[in-house]
């Protein structure tokens, strides 16, 4: 049975019954699966914790291609194969002098996986640049196009994450709408502004912002090729203002972001740090020293050990703050 160690950024060593490389849509038409339980779709494996062997075929998205499909005076529509690497796509868009993806630089994973959890960072989410996607419905055996509305994007969520849709759609191509205004950028996130100021860049281009984001990520987030991880393990919880105020009475400096009337988001990394986990090592796993929201594999951790640590963190935050942290990573 082939190992999946090289196919998940946690670097967990489990196996699959086979790995089926999908390089074009017609490869998918050959399958006759009766249930979504009969196979497993894999993108970049960067948002995934494998706690057991996958005793079924793994369909690996290797559909490639990046092309401009349409243009207007101010905008350009680009269609990208679902198996393309996300960050290489960001760099390609910058080479075309197109803006829109710069804040999402250096996010591990593939283009096809990006809409599933509506990837986001530094003030931008995929939905801000998303136009449409095409997927192959492995149950109905047909090609389906999803508009932005169809995708029902939310904070690290979409239509594809709903239990009834999980695993059904193989995302073959994603179309993004990018901007020709290379110097119209979003620097609202404090750390980006700080770096641009330090480097004395007054009118940043999308490339400048991308370079700033790469610098921030490299300083805070572990490189999965050096230290196994899956980025943020949990979502930042959204809680009622009253709960937040209760915490604020005890912890004056609790950070927060307004979400909507009566609701605020609290950084899970902060909650986890208060519980004492930041930098704490448990055997081969633990919470990352520079960012408590990240769980790392120091080398030989099994998926179950990593999951056990996640549960430890989750119950401690629940006990201390009464807040339930939801996993951002898909646990298999
Ligand atoms: N914080 C701490 N201690 C920590 C970590 C964070 O106190 O150990 C507090 C600090 O107050 C900090 C705040 O949390 O100012 C926010 O931290 P950070 O800017 O690192 O962002 P985050 O909320 O922890 C989110 C995303 C990241 C994304 C960054 C930047 C989620 C679950 N995570 O993290 O996304 O890169 O914002 O926009 O929303 C990912 O999804 O895998 C991911 C890395």
Short mmCIF file of C-alpha atoms and ligand atoms in Angstrom, two decimals:
data_model
loop_
_atom_site.label_atom_id
_atom_site.label_comp_id
_atom_site.label_asym_id
_atom_site.label_seq_id
_atom_site.Cartn_x
_atom_site.Cartn_y
_atom_site.Cartn_z
CA UNK A 1 0.00 0.00 0.00
CA UNK A 2 1.53 3.39 -0.99
CA UNK A 3 2.44 5.82 1.79
CA UNK A 4 0.74 9.22 2.03
CA UNK A 5 3.60 10.76 4.05
CA UNK A 6 4.71 12.97 1.17
CA UNK A 7 1.13 13.97 0.42
CA UNK A 8 0.15 15.63 3.70
CA UNK A 9 1.93 18.64 5.21
CA UNK A 10 1.72 17.15 8.72
CA UNK A 11 4.02 14.47 7.31
CA UNK A 12 1.99 11.69 8.91
CA UNK A 13 2.89 8.23 7.65
CA UNK A 14 -0.31 6.39 6.76
CA UNK A 15 -1.10 4.50 3.58
CA UNK A 16 -3.81 4.39 0.94
CA UNK A 17 -5.01 1.38 -1.02
CA UNK A 18 -3.86 3.19 -4.19
CA UNK A 19 -3.06 6.68 -5.46
CA UNK A 20 -4.88 7.59 -8.67
CA UNK A 21 -3.31 10.59 -10.40
CA UNK A 22 -5.97 12.75 -12.06
CA UNK A 23 -4.45 15.00 -14.71
CA UNK A 24 -7.56 15.71 -16.80
CA UNK A 25 -11.30 15.65 -16.34
CA UNK A 26 -11.78 12.58 -18.54
CA UNK A 27 -9.70 10.54 -16.05
CA UNK A 28 -12.61 10.97 -13.64
CA UNK A 29 -15.21 9.71 -16.11
CA UNK A 30 -13.71 6.23 -15.88
CA UNK A 31 -14.77 5.79 -12.26
CA UNK A 32 -18.04 4.21 -11.22
CA UNK A 33 -18.19 4.89 -7.51
CA UNK A 34 -21.49 4.28 -5.80
CA UNK A 35 -20.82 6.25 -2.65
CA UNK A 36 -18.54 9.08 -1.51
CA UNK A 37 -17.17 6.55 0.98
CA UNK A 38 -15.58 4.56 -1.86
CA UNK A 39 -12.73 7.01 -2.58
CA UNK A 40 -10.87 9.97 -1.09
CA UNK A 41 -10.06 13.24 -2.89
CA UNK A 42 -6.67 14.80 -2.11
CA UNK A 43 -5.41 18.26 -3.03
CA UNK A 44 -2.21 19.56 -1.48
CA UNK A 45 -2.88 17.72 1.80
CA UNK A 46 -2.26 20.96 3.68
CA UNK A 47 -5.48 21.09 5.66
CA UNK A 48 -5.66 17.50 6.63
CA UNK A 49 -4.87 15.33 9.65
CA UNK A 50 -4.75 11.64 8.81
CA UNK A 51 -5.28 9.53 11.93
CA UNK A 52 -5.61 6.20 10.12
CA UNK A 53 -4.88 4.42 6.85
CA UNK A 54 -7.13 5.32 3.95
CA UNK A 55 -8.32 1.91 2.86
CA UNK A 56 -9.57 3.18 -0.47
CA UNK A 57 -8.22 4.80 -3.62
CA UNK A 58 -6.93 8.34 -3.16
CA UNK A 59 -7.71 10.61 -6.11
CA UNK A 60 -4.83 13.07 -6.39
CA UNK A 61 -5.68 16.31 -8.18
CA UNK A 62 -2.93 17.02 -10.73
CA UNK A 63 -5.02 19.02 -13.21
CA UNK A 64 -2.72 21.79 -14.41
CA UNK A 65 -2.99 24.94 -16.52
CA UNK A 66 -3.19 28.69 -16.01
CA UNK A 67 -4.76 30.88 -18.65
CA UNK A 68 -6.41 34.22 -19.16
CA UNK A 69 -9.95 33.60 -20.40
CA UNK A 70 -11.47 37.08 -20.57
CA UNK A 71 -10.56 40.73 -20.07
CA UNK A 72 -12.30 44.04 -19.56
CA UNK A 73 -10.74 47.48 -19.22
CA UNK A 74 -9.99 46.95 -15.54
CA UNK A 75 -10.25 43.21 -14.93
CA UNK A 76 -8.90 39.88 -16.07
CA UNK A 77 -10.52 36.48 -15.60
CA UNK A 78 -8.01 33.66 -15.16
CA UNK A 79 -8.80 29.96 -15.20
CA UNK A 80 -6.53 27.72 -13.15
CA UNK A 81 -6.35 23.92 -12.98
CA UNK A 82 -7.41 22.55 -9.58
CA UNK A 83 -4.12 20.69 -9.17
CA UNK A 84 -1.94 23.79 -9.53
CA UNK A 85 0.04 24.88 -6.48
CA UNK A 86 -1.61 27.90 -4.85
CA UNK A 87 1.50 29.99 -4.19
CA UNK A 88 2.92 29.37 -7.68
CA UNK A 89 -0.39 30.65 -9.00
CA UNK A 90 -0.06 33.79 -6.89
CA UNK A 91 3.46 34.37 -8.30
CA UNK A 92 2.20 33.77 -11.85
CA UNK A 93 -0.58 36.36 -11.36
CA UNK A 94 2.03 38.89 -10.18
CA UNK A 95 4.13 38.17 -13.29
CA UNK A 96 1.02 39.05 -15.35
CA UNK A 97 0.85 42.32 -13.34
CA UNK A 98 -2.48 41.30 -11.88
CA UNK A 99 -3.59 42.23 -8.38
CA UNK A 100 -5.90 40.38 -6.01
CA UNK A 101 -3.98 37.35 -4.77
CA UNK A 102 -1.03 39.09 -3.09
CA UNK A 103 -2.42 38.91 0.48
CA UNK A 104 -2.90 35.16 0.00
CA UNK A 105 0.79 34.55 -0.77
CA UNK A 106 2.56 31.46 0.56
CA UNK A 107 -0.59 29.61 1.66
CA UNK A 108 0.23 25.92 1.22
CA UNK A 109 -2.08 23.76 -0.88
CA UNK A 110 -3.70 23.58 -4.28
CA UNK A 111 -6.01 25.85 -6.23
CA UNK A 112 -8.78 23.23 -6.21
CA UNK A 113 -8.77 23.08 -2.42
CA UNK A 114 -8.82 26.86 -1.96
CA UNK A 115 -12.60 27.34 -2.39
CA UNK A 116 -13.49 24.42 -0.12
CA UNK A 117 -12.42 26.27 3.01
CA UNK A 118 -12.45 29.76 1.45
CA UNK A 119 -8.78 30.31 2.29
CA UNK A 120 -8.01 33.68 3.83
CA UNK A 121 -5.19 35.73 5.27
CA UNK A 122 -4.18 39.31 6.01
CA UNK A 123 -7.55 40.90 5.29
CA UNK A 124 -8.48 38.98 2.11
CA UNK A 125 -10.44 35.79 1.48
CA UNK A 126 -10.67 33.70 -1.65
CA UNK A 127 -14.29 34.83 -2.11
CA UNK A 128 -13.02 38.39 -2.79
CA UNK A 129 -11.44 37.27 -6.08
CA UNK A 130 -13.52 34.19 -6.87
CA UNK A 131 -15.63 34.11 -10.06
CA UNK A 132 -16.66 30.48 -10.62
CA UNK A 133 -15.46 26.91 -10.56
CA UNK A 134 -16.12 23.72 -12.45
CA UNK A 135 -16.28 20.41 -10.67
CA UNK A 136 -16.96 16.83 -11.63
CA UNK A 137 -19.77 15.33 -9.59
CA UNK A 138 -18.54 11.79 -8.98
CA UNK A 139 -22.00 10.61 -7.91
CA UNK A 140 -24.07 11.98 -10.79
CA UNK A 141 -21.14 11.63 -13.22
CA UNK A 142 -21.53 15.11 -14.66
CA UNK A 143 -19.72 18.42 -14.90
CA UNK A 144 -21.20 21.17 -12.72
CA UNK A 145 -20.40 24.89 -12.70
CA UNK A 146 -20.65 26.77 -9.40
CA UNK A 147 -21.00 30.56 -9.28
CA UNK A 148 -19.78 32.51 -6.27
CA UNK A 149 -23.30 32.46 -4.80
CA UNK A 150 -23.57 28.69 -5.32
CA UNK A 151 -20.40 28.22 -3.26
CA UNK A 152 -22.01 29.82 -0.17
CA UNK A 153 -18.70 31.09 1.15
CA UNK A 154 -18.31 31.85 4.85
CA UNK A 155 -15.40 32.11 7.29
CA UNK A 156 -13.26 29.07 6.36
CA UNK A 157 -16.37 27.39 4.97
CA UNK A 158 -18.36 26.77 1.79
CA UNK A 159 -21.07 24.59 0.25
CA UNK A 160 -18.42 21.89 -0.26
CA UNK A 161 -17.76 21.59 3.47
CA UNK A 162 -21.36 20.73 4.29
CA UNK A 163 -21.67 17.10 5.38
CA UNK A 164 -24.05 16.17 2.54
CA UNK A 165 -21.63 17.52 -0.10
CA UNK A 166 -18.33 16.34 1.35
CA UNK A 167 -16.22 14.36 -1.11
CA UNK A 168 -18.79 14.47 -3.88
CA UNK A 169 -17.25 17.14 -6.11
CA UNK A 170 -13.78 16.98 -7.63
CA UNK A 171 -12.85 20.59 -8.39
CA UNK A 172 -11.23 20.61 -11.82
CA UNK A 173 -10.88 24.35 -12.57
CA UNK A 174 -11.25 27.62 -10.68
CA UNK A 175 -11.84 30.99 -12.38
CA UNK A 176 -10.66 34.07 -10.51
CA UNK A 177 -11.39 37.71 -11.34
CA UNK A 178 -8.22 39.75 -10.87
CA UNK A 179 -7.54 43.44 -11.23
CA UNK A 180 -5.26 45.28 -13.66
CA UNK A 181 -4.80 48.02 -11.02
CA UNK A 182 -1.47 46.63 -9.79
CA UNK A 183 -1.08 49.37 -7.20
CA UNK A 184 -4.56 49.14 -5.71
CA UNK A 185 -3.84 46.95 -2.72
CA UNK A 186 -5.22 46.04 0.70
CA UNK A 187 -2.74 46.92 3.44
CA UNK A 188 -5.32 47.16 6.23
CA UNK A 189 -3.58 44.41 8.22
CA UNK A 190 -1.20 46.14 10.61
CA UNK A 191 1.82 43.90 10.08
CA UNK A 192 1.76 44.53 6.31
CA UNK A 193 1.75 48.27 6.86
CA UNK A 194 4.65 48.01 9.33
CA UNK A 195 6.85 46.14 6.87
CA UNK A 196 6.04 48.53 4.00
CA UNK A 197 6.90 51.47 6.27
CA UNK A 198 10.13 49.83 7.41
CA UNK A 199 11.11 49.34 3.77
CA UNK A 200 10.01 52.91 2.95
CA UNK A 201 7.54 51.81 0.30
CA UNK A 202 4.91 54.56 -0.03
CA UNK A 203 2.91 53.36 -3.04
CA UNK A 204 3.06 49.59 -2.82
CA UNK A 205 2.31 47.37 -5.78
CA UNK A 206 0.71 43.95 -5.42
CA UNK A 207 4.21 42.48 -5.60
CA UNK A 208 5.36 44.61 -2.64
CA UNK A 209 2.39 43.41 -0.60
CA UNK A 210 3.09 39.81 -1.60
CA UNK A 211 6.70 40.16 -0.45
CA UNK A 212 5.55 41.67 2.86
CA UNK A 213 3.10 38.80 3.40
CA UNK A 214 5.82 36.24 2.63
CA UNK A 215 8.04 37.94 5.23
CA UNK A 216 5.29 37.90 7.89
CA UNK A 217 4.38 34.28 7.23
CA UNK A 218 8.00 33.15 7.28
CA UNK A 219 8.55 34.85 10.63
CA UNK A 220 5.46 33.36 12.32
CA UNK A 221 4.45 30.17 10.56
CA UNK A 222 6.54 27.00 10.32
CA UNK A 223 7.53 25.85 6.83
CA UNK A 224 5.79 22.48 6.41
CA UNK A 225 8.81 21.11 4.51
CA UNK A 226 10.86 21.65 7.69
CA UNK A 227 8.31 21.11 10.45
CA UNK A 228 5.08 19.22 9.78
CA UNK A 229 1.95 21.32 10.32
CA UNK A 230 -1.36 22.27 8.79
CA UNK A 231 -1.47 26.02 9.48
CA UNK A 232 -4.15 27.13 11.92
CA UNK A 233 -5.52 23.99 13.54
CA UNK A 234 -8.68 25.69 14.84
CA UNK A 235 -10.92 28.46 13.58
CA UNK A 236 -11.03 31.70 15.49
CA UNK A 237 -14.22 31.41 17.56
CA UNK A 238 -17.05 33.88 17.05
CA UNK A 239 -18.78 34.63 20.34
CA UNK A 240 -21.51 36.88 21.75
CA UNK A 241 -20.27 40.28 22.94
CA UNK A 242 -21.43 39.41 26.49
CA UNK A 243 -19.09 36.41 26.62
CA UNK A 244 -16.25 38.55 25.32
CA UNK A 245 -16.92 41.21 27.96
CA UNK A 246 -16.87 38.54 30.67
CA UNK A 247 -13.39 37.48 29.53
CA UNK A 248 -12.29 41.10 29.27
CA UNK A 249 -13.10 41.66 32.94
CA UNK A 250 -10.40 39.17 33.86
CA UNK A 251 -8.05 39.55 30.88
CA UNK A 252 -8.03 43.25 30.10
CA UNK A 253 -5.97 42.84 26.95
CA UNK A 254 -7.98 40.11 25.21
CA UNK A 255 -7.78 40.88 21.46
CA UNK A 256 -10.92 40.81 19.30
CA UNK A 257 -12.31 41.71 15.88
CA UNK A 258 -15.89 42.87 15.35
CA UNK A 259 -17.90 40.48 13.16
CA UNK A 260 -21.45 41.81 13.16
CA UNK A 261 -23.97 43.30 15.58
CA UNK A 262 -23.44 41.58 18.93
CA UNK A 263 -20.72 39.19 17.75
CA UNK A 264 -16.93 39.28 17.99
CA UNK A 265 -14.12 37.01 16.88
CA UNK A 266 -11.42 36.16 19.42
CA UNK A 267 -8.06 34.86 18.14
CA UNK A 268 -7.89 31.20 19.12
CA UNK A 269 -4.09 31.56 19.31
CA UNK A 270 -4.52 33.98 22.19
CA UNK A 271 -6.91 31.69 24.08
CA UNK A 272 -4.52 28.76 23.61
CA UNK A 273 -1.55 30.82 24.75
CA UNK A 274 -3.39 31.83 27.96
CA UNK A 275 -3.95 28.14 28.66
CA UNK A 276 -0.17 27.69 28.67
CA UNK A 277 0.28 25.62 25.51
CA UNK A 278 2.44 27.98 23.44
CA UNK A 279 5.75 26.23 22.73
CA UNK A 280 4.81 23.23 24.87
CA UNK A 281 6.05 19.89 23.55
CA UNK A 282 4.22 16.59 24.11
CA UNK A 283 6.40 13.79 22.74
CA UNK A 284 6.56 14.27 18.99
CA UNK A 285 3.89 16.96 18.86
CA UNK A 286 2.87 20.20 20.55
CA UNK A 287 1.78 23.82 20.02
CA UNK A 288 4.15 25.97 17.97
CA UNK A 289 6.33 28.39 19.94
CA UNK A 290 5.72 31.41 17.69
CA UNK A 291 1.99 30.86 17.04
CA UNK A 292 -0.07 28.83 19.48
CA UNK A 293 -2.83 28.17 16.92
CA UNK A 294 -0.53 25.84 15.02
CA UNK A 295 0.05 22.24 16.04
CA UNK A 296 3.32 20.74 14.81
CA UNK A 297 4.81 17.32 14.15
CA UNK A 298 8.40 17.22 15.38
CA UNK A 299 9.06 14.25 13.14
CA UNK A 300 7.50 10.97 14.08
CA UNK A 301 4.11 11.87 15.49
CA UNK A 302 1.18 9.71 14.47
CA UNK A 303 -2.05 11.36 13.41
CA UNK A 304 -3.69 10.09 16.62
CA UNK A 305 -1.01 11.70 18.82
CA UNK A 306 -1.51 15.01 17.03
CA UNK A 307 -5.27 14.67 17.39
CA UNK A 308 -4.90 13.84 21.07
CA UNK A 309 -2.98 17.09 21.53
CA UNK A 310 -5.71 18.98 19.67
CA UNK A 311 -8.30 17.51 22.04
CA UNK A 312 -6.14 18.49 25.02
CA UNK A 313 -5.99 22.08 23.78
CA UNK A 314 -9.70 22.10 22.97
CA UNK A 315 -10.79 20.89 26.40
CA UNK A 316 -8.44 23.25 28.23
CA UNK A 317 -9.83 26.27 26.33
CA UNK A 318 -13.36 25.04 27.02
CA UNK A 319 -12.64 24.63 30.71
CA UNK A 320 -10.87 27.98 31.09
CA UNK A 321 -13.02 30.20 28.89
CA UNK A 322 -16.18 28.19 28.21
CA UNK A 323 -15.46 28.49 24.49
CA UNK A 324 -15.61 25.54 22.12
CA UNK A 325 -12.87 25.67 19.46
CA UNK A 326 -13.85 24.15 16.11
CA UNK A 327 -11.18 22.43 14.03
CA UNK A 328 -10.21 24.14 10.82
CA UNK A 329 -8.23 21.11 9.73
CA UNK A 330 -10.14 18.10 8.33
CA UNK A 331 -9.65 15.11 10.61
CA UNK A 332 -9.79 11.72 8.90
N1 LIG B 1 -2.21 35.57 19.27
C1 LIG B 1 -1.68 35.34 20.51
N2 LIG B 1 -0.87 34.26 20.70
C2 LIG B 1 -0.55 33.40 19.69
C3 LIG B 1 -1.10 33.64 18.41
C4 LIG B 1 -1.94 34.70 18.22
O1 LIG B 1 -1.93 36.07 21.45
O2 LIG B 1 0.21 32.45 19.94
C5 LIG B 1 -3.11 36.74 19.07
C6 LIG B 1 -2.39 38.04 18.90
O3 LIG B 1 -3.15 39.02 19.53
C7 LIG B 1 -2.46 38.31 17.40
C8 LIG B 1 -3.80 37.68 17.06
O4 LIG B 1 -3.87 36.55 17.92
O5 LIG B 1 -2.44 39.66 17.14
C9 LIG B 1 -3.94 37.25 15.64
O6 LIG B 1 -2.86 36.39 15.28
P1 LIG B 1 -2.43 36.22 13.75
O7 LIG B 1 -2.31 37.53 13.11
O8 LIG B 1 -1.26 35.32 13.72
O9 LIG B 1 -3.66 35.54 13.08
P2 LIG B 1 -4.64 34.37 13.54
O10 LIG B 1 -5.96 34.95 13.87
O11 LIG B 1 -4.00 33.50 14.58
C10 LIG B 1 -5.62 34.02 11.16
C11 LIG B 1 -5.81 32.89 10.19
C12 LIG B 1 -4.50 32.55 9.50
C13 LIG B 1 -4.01 33.79 8.77
C14 LIG B 1 -3.85 34.93 9.78
C15 LIG B 1 -3.50 36.23 9.13
C16 LIG B 1 -7.65 31.60 11.09
C17 LIG B 1 -8.05 30.32 11.76
N3 LIG B 1 -6.34 31.74 10.88
O12 LIG B 1 -4.75 33.54 12.18
O13 LIG B 1 -4.76 31.53 8.54
O14 LIG B 1 -2.76 33.54 8.12
O15 LIG B 1 -5.09 35.13 10.48
O16 LIG B 1 -4.58 36.75 8.44
O17 LIG B 1 -8.50 32.40 10.75
C18 LIG B 1 -4.82 29.18 8.27
O18 LIG B 1 -6.02 29.29 8.07
O19 LIG B 1 -4.25 28.05 8.24
C19 LIG B 1 -4.03 30.36 8.55
C20 LIG B 1 -2.72 30.30 8.80
#
